[in-house]
Tab-separated table of C-alpha atoms in Angstrom:
chain	number	residue	atom	x	y	z
A	1	UNK	CA	-176.721	71.633	113.203
A	2	UNK	CA	-179.375	74.360	111.889
A	3	UNK	CA	-182.387	74.935	113.899
A	4	UNK	CA	-184.988	76.603	112.057
A	5	UNK	CA	-188.128	78.374	113.681
A	6	UNK	CA	-191.298	77.709	111.670
A	7	UNK	CA	-194.951	78.303	112.052
A	8	UNK	CA	-197.903	75.805	110.659
A	9	UNK	CA	-201.131	77.592	110.268
A	10	UNK	CA	-204.177	75.338	111.189
A	11	UNK	CA	-206.287	77.551	108.479
A	12	UNK	CA	-209.755	76.279	109.856
A	13	UNK	CA	-209.220	78.370	112.974
A	14	UNK	CA	-206.243	80.555	112.690
A	15	UNK	CA	-203.910	78.786	115.007
A	16	UNK	CA	-200.125	78.895	114.461
A	17	UNK	CA	-198.611	75.761	115.529
A	18	UNK	CA	-195.060	76.907	116.561
A	19	UNK	CA	-192.253	74.466	115.455
A	20	UNK	CA	-188.686	73.705	115.096
A	21	UNK	CA	-186.891	72.137	111.990
A	22	UNK	CA	-183.611	70.532	112.659
A	23	UNK	CA	-181.085	69.748	109.890
A	24	UNK	CA	-177.358	69.533	109.179
A	25	UNK	CA	-175.758	72.023	106.924
A	26	UNK	CA	-176.671	70.635	103.729
A	27	UNK	CA	-177.920	73.201	100.936
A	28	UNK	CA	-180.549	72.090	98.674
A	29	UNK	CA	-180.476	68.389	99.458
A	30	UNK	CA	-183.370	66.158	99.803
A	31	UNK	CA	-183.984	63.730	102.745
A	32	UNK	CA	-186.929	62.102	104.490
A	33	UNK	CA	-188.734	63.986	107.272
A	34	UNK	CA	-189.295	62.820	110.703
A	35	UNK	CA	-192.000	64.629	113.028
A	36	UNK	CA	-191.323	64.212	116.573
A	37	UNK	CA	-194.670	64.244	118.767
A	38	UNK	CA	-194.126	65.233	122.348
A	39	UNK	CA	-195.653	63.746	125.437
A	40	UNK	CA	-198.714	65.393	127.302
A	41	UNK	CA	-197.836	68.788	128.479
A	42	UNK	CA	-194.301	68.648	126.963
A	43	UNK	CA	-193.210	70.665	124.083
A	44	UNK	CA	-190.481	70.781	121.411
A	45	UNK	CA	-187.849	72.035	123.911
A	46	UNK	CA	-188.342	69.294	126.332
A	47	UNK	CA	-185.383	67.244	126.826
A	48	UNK	CA	-186.728	63.996	125.255
A	49	UNK	CA	-187.837	65.688	122.194
A	50	UNK	CA	-184.637	67.809	121.710
A	51	UNK	CA	-182.305	64.515	122.220
A	52	UNK	CA	-184.103	62.799	119.486
A	53	UNK	CA	-184.654	65.695	117.282
A	54	UNK	CA	-180.794	66.287	117.505
A	55	UNK	CA	-180.135	62.404	117.105
A	56	UNK	CA	-182.250	62.053	113.923
A	57	UNK	CA	-180.979	65.160	112.262
A	58	UNK	CA	-177.308	64.045	112.800
A	59	UNK	CA	-178.322	60.971	110.995
A	60	UNK	CA	-179.383	62.883	107.998
A	61	UNK	CA	-183.026	63.174	108.399
A	62	UNK	CA	-184.964	66.633	108.453
A	63	UNK	CA	-186.713	66.748	111.941
A	64	UNK	CA	-189.841	68.666	112.642
A	65	UNK	CA	-191.023	69.104	116.299
A	66	UNK	CA	-193.931	71.474	117.166
A	67	UNK	CA	-196.002	72.541	120.093
A	68	UNK	CA	-199.375	71.490	120.138
A	69	UNK	CA	-202.344	73.601	120.939
A	70	UNK	CA	-202.302	74.546	124.505
A	71	UNK	CA	-198.839	73.502	124.835
A	72	UNK	CA	-195.265	75.150	124.647
A	73	UNK	CA	-194.945	78.447	122.690
A	74	UNK	CA	-198.165	77.666	120.890
A	75	UNK	CA	-199.884	77.912	124.390
A	76	UNK	CA	-198.277	81.321	125.073
A	77	UNK	CA	-199.583	82.580	122.005
A	78	UNK	CA	-203.153	81.392	122.042
A	79	UNK	CA	-203.851	80.178	125.724
A	80	UNK	CA	-206.370	77.398	124.993
A	81	UNK	CA	-207.197	75.113	127.497
A	82	UNK	CA	-206.039	71.713	126.526
A	83	UNK	CA	-208.802	69.518	127.932
A	84	UNK	CA	-211.424	71.650	125.705
A	85	UNK	CA	-209.318	70.918	122.373
A	86	UNK	CA	-207.803	67.503	123.123
A	87	UNK	CA	-209.287	65.944	119.840
A	88	UNK	CA	-207.862	68.832	117.770
A	89	UNK	CA	-204.435	68.228	119.348
A	90	UNK	CA	-204.733	64.750	117.769
A	91	UNK	CA	-206.208	65.667	114.277
A	92	UNK	CA	-203.623	68.563	113.758
A	93	UNK	CA	-201.068	66.001	112.637
A	94	UNK	CA	-203.098	65.703	109.241
A	95	UNK	CA	-202.332	69.666	108.932
A	96	UNK	CA	-198.678	69.170	109.729
A	97	UNK	CA	-198.363	66.520	107.057
A	98	UNK	CA	-200.010	68.595	104.572
A	99	UNK	CA	-197.522	71.436	105.373
A	100	UNK	CA	-194.547	69.380	104.785
A	101	UNK	CA	-195.779	68.161	101.561
A	102	UNK	CA	-196.833	71.514	100.374
A	103	UNK	CA	-194.212	73.854	101.936
A	104	UNK	CA	-191.094	71.589	102.165
A	105	UNK	CA	-191.359	69.957	98.807
A	106	UNK	CA	-187.686	71.120	97.977
A	107	UNK	CA	-186.216	69.312	100.649
A	108	UNK	CA	-188.493	66.104	101.113
A	109	UNK	CA	-187.225	63.111	99.512
A	110	UNK	CA	-189.779	61.074	97.529
A	111	UNK	CA	-192.818	61.805	100.042
A	112	UNK	CA	-191.042	59.846	102.798
A	113	UNK	CA	-192.367	61.107	106.206
A	114	UNK	CA	-192.044	59.290	109.553
A	115	UNK	CA	-194.062	59.857	112.675
A	116	UNK	CA	-192.280	59.357	115.799
A	117	UNK	CA	-194.098	60.062	119.268
A	118	UNK	CA	-193.915	59.138	123.069
A	119	UNK	CA	-196.875	58.860	125.408
A	120	UNK	CA	-199.535	61.444	124.040
A	121	UNK	CA	-197.354	61.612	120.804
A	122	UNK	CA	-197.304	57.699	120.459
A	123	UNK	CA	-201.247	57.858	120.696
A	124	UNK	CA	-201.397	60.655	118.002
A	125	UNK	CA	-199.033	58.432	115.910
A	126	UNK	CA	-201.232	55.248	116.316
A	127	UNK	CA	-204.463	56.892	115.864
A	128	UNK	CA	-204.821	59.841	113.245
A	129	UNK	CA	-201.375	59.077	112.254
A	130	UNK	CA	-202.181	55.347	111.308
A	131	UNK	CA	-205.008	56.299	108.896
A	132	UNK	CA	-202.901	58.771	107.172
A	133	UNK	CA	-201.149	57.247	104.440
A	134	UNK	CA	-198.889	60.216	103.871
A	135	UNK	CA	-197.037	58.968	107.103
A	136	UNK	CA	-194.866	55.989	105.765
A	137	UNK	CA	-193.447	54.786	109.170
A	138	UNK	CA	-194.876	55.036	112.508
A	139	UNK	CA	-192.858	54.604	115.715
A	140	UNK	CA	-194.617	54.867	118.849
A	141	UNK	CA	-192.987	54.866	122.217
A	142	UNK	CA	-195.262	54.298	125.522
A	143	UNK	CA	-198.474	54.874	123.643
A	144	UNK	CA	-201.830	54.567	125.412
A	145	UNK	CA	-204.234	52.090	123.752
A	146	UNK	CA	-207.725	53.256	125.095
A	147	UNK	CA	-208.444	56.656	126.711
A	148	UNK	CA	-211.126	55.132	128.789
A	149	UNK	CA	-208.319	54.170	130.983
A	150	UNK	CA	-206.902	57.644	132.104
A	151	UNK	CA	-207.172	59.118	135.476
A	152	UNK	CA	-208.571	62.488	133.813
A	153	UNK	CA	-212.099	61.366	132.503
A	154	UNK	CA	-212.829	62.521	128.826
A	155	UNK	CA	-216.229	62.701	127.468
A	156	UNK	CA	-217.250	59.481	125.188
A	157	UNK	CA	-217.319	61.640	121.849
A	158	UNK	CA	-213.719	62.619	122.524
A	159	UNK	CA	-212.367	59.227	123.279
A	160	UNK	CA	-213.780	58.003	120.074
A	161	UNK	CA	-211.646	60.693	118.258
A	162	UNK	CA	-208.201	60.114	120.312
A	163	UNK	CA	-208.142	56.172	121.464
A	164	UNK	CA	-205.632	54.132	118.972
A	165	UNK	CA	-208.123	51.093	119.613
A	166	UNK	CA	-210.747	52.905	117.453
A	167	UNK	CA	-208.273	53.489	114.600
A	168	UNK	CA	-205.871	50.424	114.195
A	169	UNK	CA	-206.530	47.765	111.920
A	170	UNK	CA	-204.735	44.786	110.862
A	171	UNK	CA	-202.784	45.071	107.446
A	172	UNK	CA	-200.025	43.161	106.094
A	173	UNK	CA	-198.229	46.463	105.518
A	174	UNK	CA	-198.029	47.048	109.379
A	175	UNK	CA	-194.935	44.887	109.590
A	176	UNK	CA	-192.846	47.289	107.430
A	177	UNK	CA	-194.734	50.448	108.946
A	178	UNK	CA	-195.052	50.091	112.745
A	179	UNK	CA	-192.624	49.787	115.462
A	180	UNK	CA	-193.652	50.065	119.127
A	181	UNK	CA	-191.694	50.148	122.474
A	182	UNK	CA	-192.535	50.227	126.027
A	183	UNK	CA	-190.858	49.741	129.477
A	184	UNK	CA	-192.254	47.163	131.802
A	185	UNK	CA	-191.950	49.499	134.841
A	186	UNK	CA	-193.629	52.500	133.146
A	187	UNK	CA	-195.705	54.093	135.988
A	188	UNK	CA	-197.730	56.452	133.636
A	189	UNK	CA	-198.951	54.157	130.906
A	190	UNK	CA	-198.989	50.776	131.977
A	191	UNK	CA	-196.892	48.173	129.812
A	192	UNK	CA	-200.129	46.231	129.060
A	193	UNK	CA	-200.983	48.966	126.681
A	194	UNK	CA	-198.161	47.591	124.533
A	195	UNK	CA	-199.575	44.207	124.698
A	196	UNK	CA	-202.847	45.192	123.692
A	197	UNK	CA	-201.630	46.970	120.671
A	198	UNK	CA	-199.365	44.298	119.724
A	199	UNK	CA	-202.330	41.842	119.917
A	200	UNK	CA	-204.777	43.994	117.988
A	201	UNK	CA	-202.269	44.499	115.091
A	202	UNK	CA	-200.930	40.997	115.420
A	203	UNK	CA	-197.384	42.427	115.149
A	204	UNK	CA	-194.491	40.119	115.205
A	205	UNK	CA	-192.017	40.565	117.905
A	206	UNK	CA	-189.592	42.101	115.499
A	207	UNK	CA	-191.793	45.151	115.636
A	208	UNK	CA	-191.819	45.380	119.222
A	209	UNK	CA	-189.230	46.660	121.688
A	210	UNK	CA	-189.404	45.832	125.336
A	211	UNK	CA	-187.211	46.846	128.157
A	212	UNK	CA	-187.410	45.519	131.918
A	213	UNK	CA	-186.673	49.007	133.255
A	214	UNK	CA	-186.413	52.706	132.119
A	215	UNK	CA	-189.640	53.863	132.856
A	216	UNK	CA	-191.981	56.297	130.989
A	217	UNK	CA	-188.746	58.087	129.491
A	218	UNK	CA	-186.805	55.029	128.690
A	219	UNK	CA	-183.953	56.264	130.917
A	220	UNK	CA	-180.649	54.509	130.360
A	221	UNK	CA	-181.921	52.913	127.023
A	222	UNK	CA	-182.056	55.942	124.598
A	223	UNK	CA	-178.875	55.375	122.778
A	224	UNK	CA	-179.644	51.671	122.506
A	225	UNK	CA	-183.267	52.077	121.277
A	226	UNK	CA	-182.210	54.717	118.657
A	227	UNK	CA	-180.221	52.075	116.979
A	228	UNK	CA	-183.362	50.239	116.685
A	229	UNK	CA	-184.989	53.145	115.258
A	230	UNK	CA	-182.307	53.628	112.606
A	231	UNK	CA	-182.498	49.999	111.672
A	232	UNK	CA	-186.264	50.168	111.191
A	233	UNK	CA	-185.962	53.231	109.029
A	234	UNK	CA	-184.235	51.409	106.467
A	235	UNK	CA	-187.560	50.260	105.364
A	236	UNK	CA	-188.283	53.637	104.062
């Protein structure tokens, strides 16, 4: 396993998003990329992120995880308060996708890029990720549907820019593009969010993974759910 430190410039404001690129030792070989998006106040060294970064890399993918603005090492370098720049945390995914296509063309196989996120990361996947066609497959775990429902209150203008319900649309391609998962005992983002997303998109049950327990982190189910992911990724 090789872990390569990378920096992704945001260009418009000079922020460098700190990231890690995981892959196995295969020189000059091409493969799809998976971008892993952490949860709120987590970062690329968090246990959940590292677990799936290593699992997907072992399965033959290039895996990129990065620290959002005001998170992880990016926070250390730049020190922005997350609540002031929350919409930019979401829209930065377009910059990351562009960076892969422009700077990793020798590694990227046929423009195949997957977005994989949990919690906040899942909301990014189903908002700005949904509207960016460069993301071929979207996998969202425990995503929030509407940011009106958070304990922390955001301004209405910010909510419009981050809530998946403002971005998601019914599309025949969704069946081959979107996989969502949630645990019924999630005490951070209620299971009802999954129901709302499934209804909004009219997703078939085959695109939805449900567990009775496991909480917000899918405790006890990570190996099992990883098999669902690998099967769904065959659609790439």
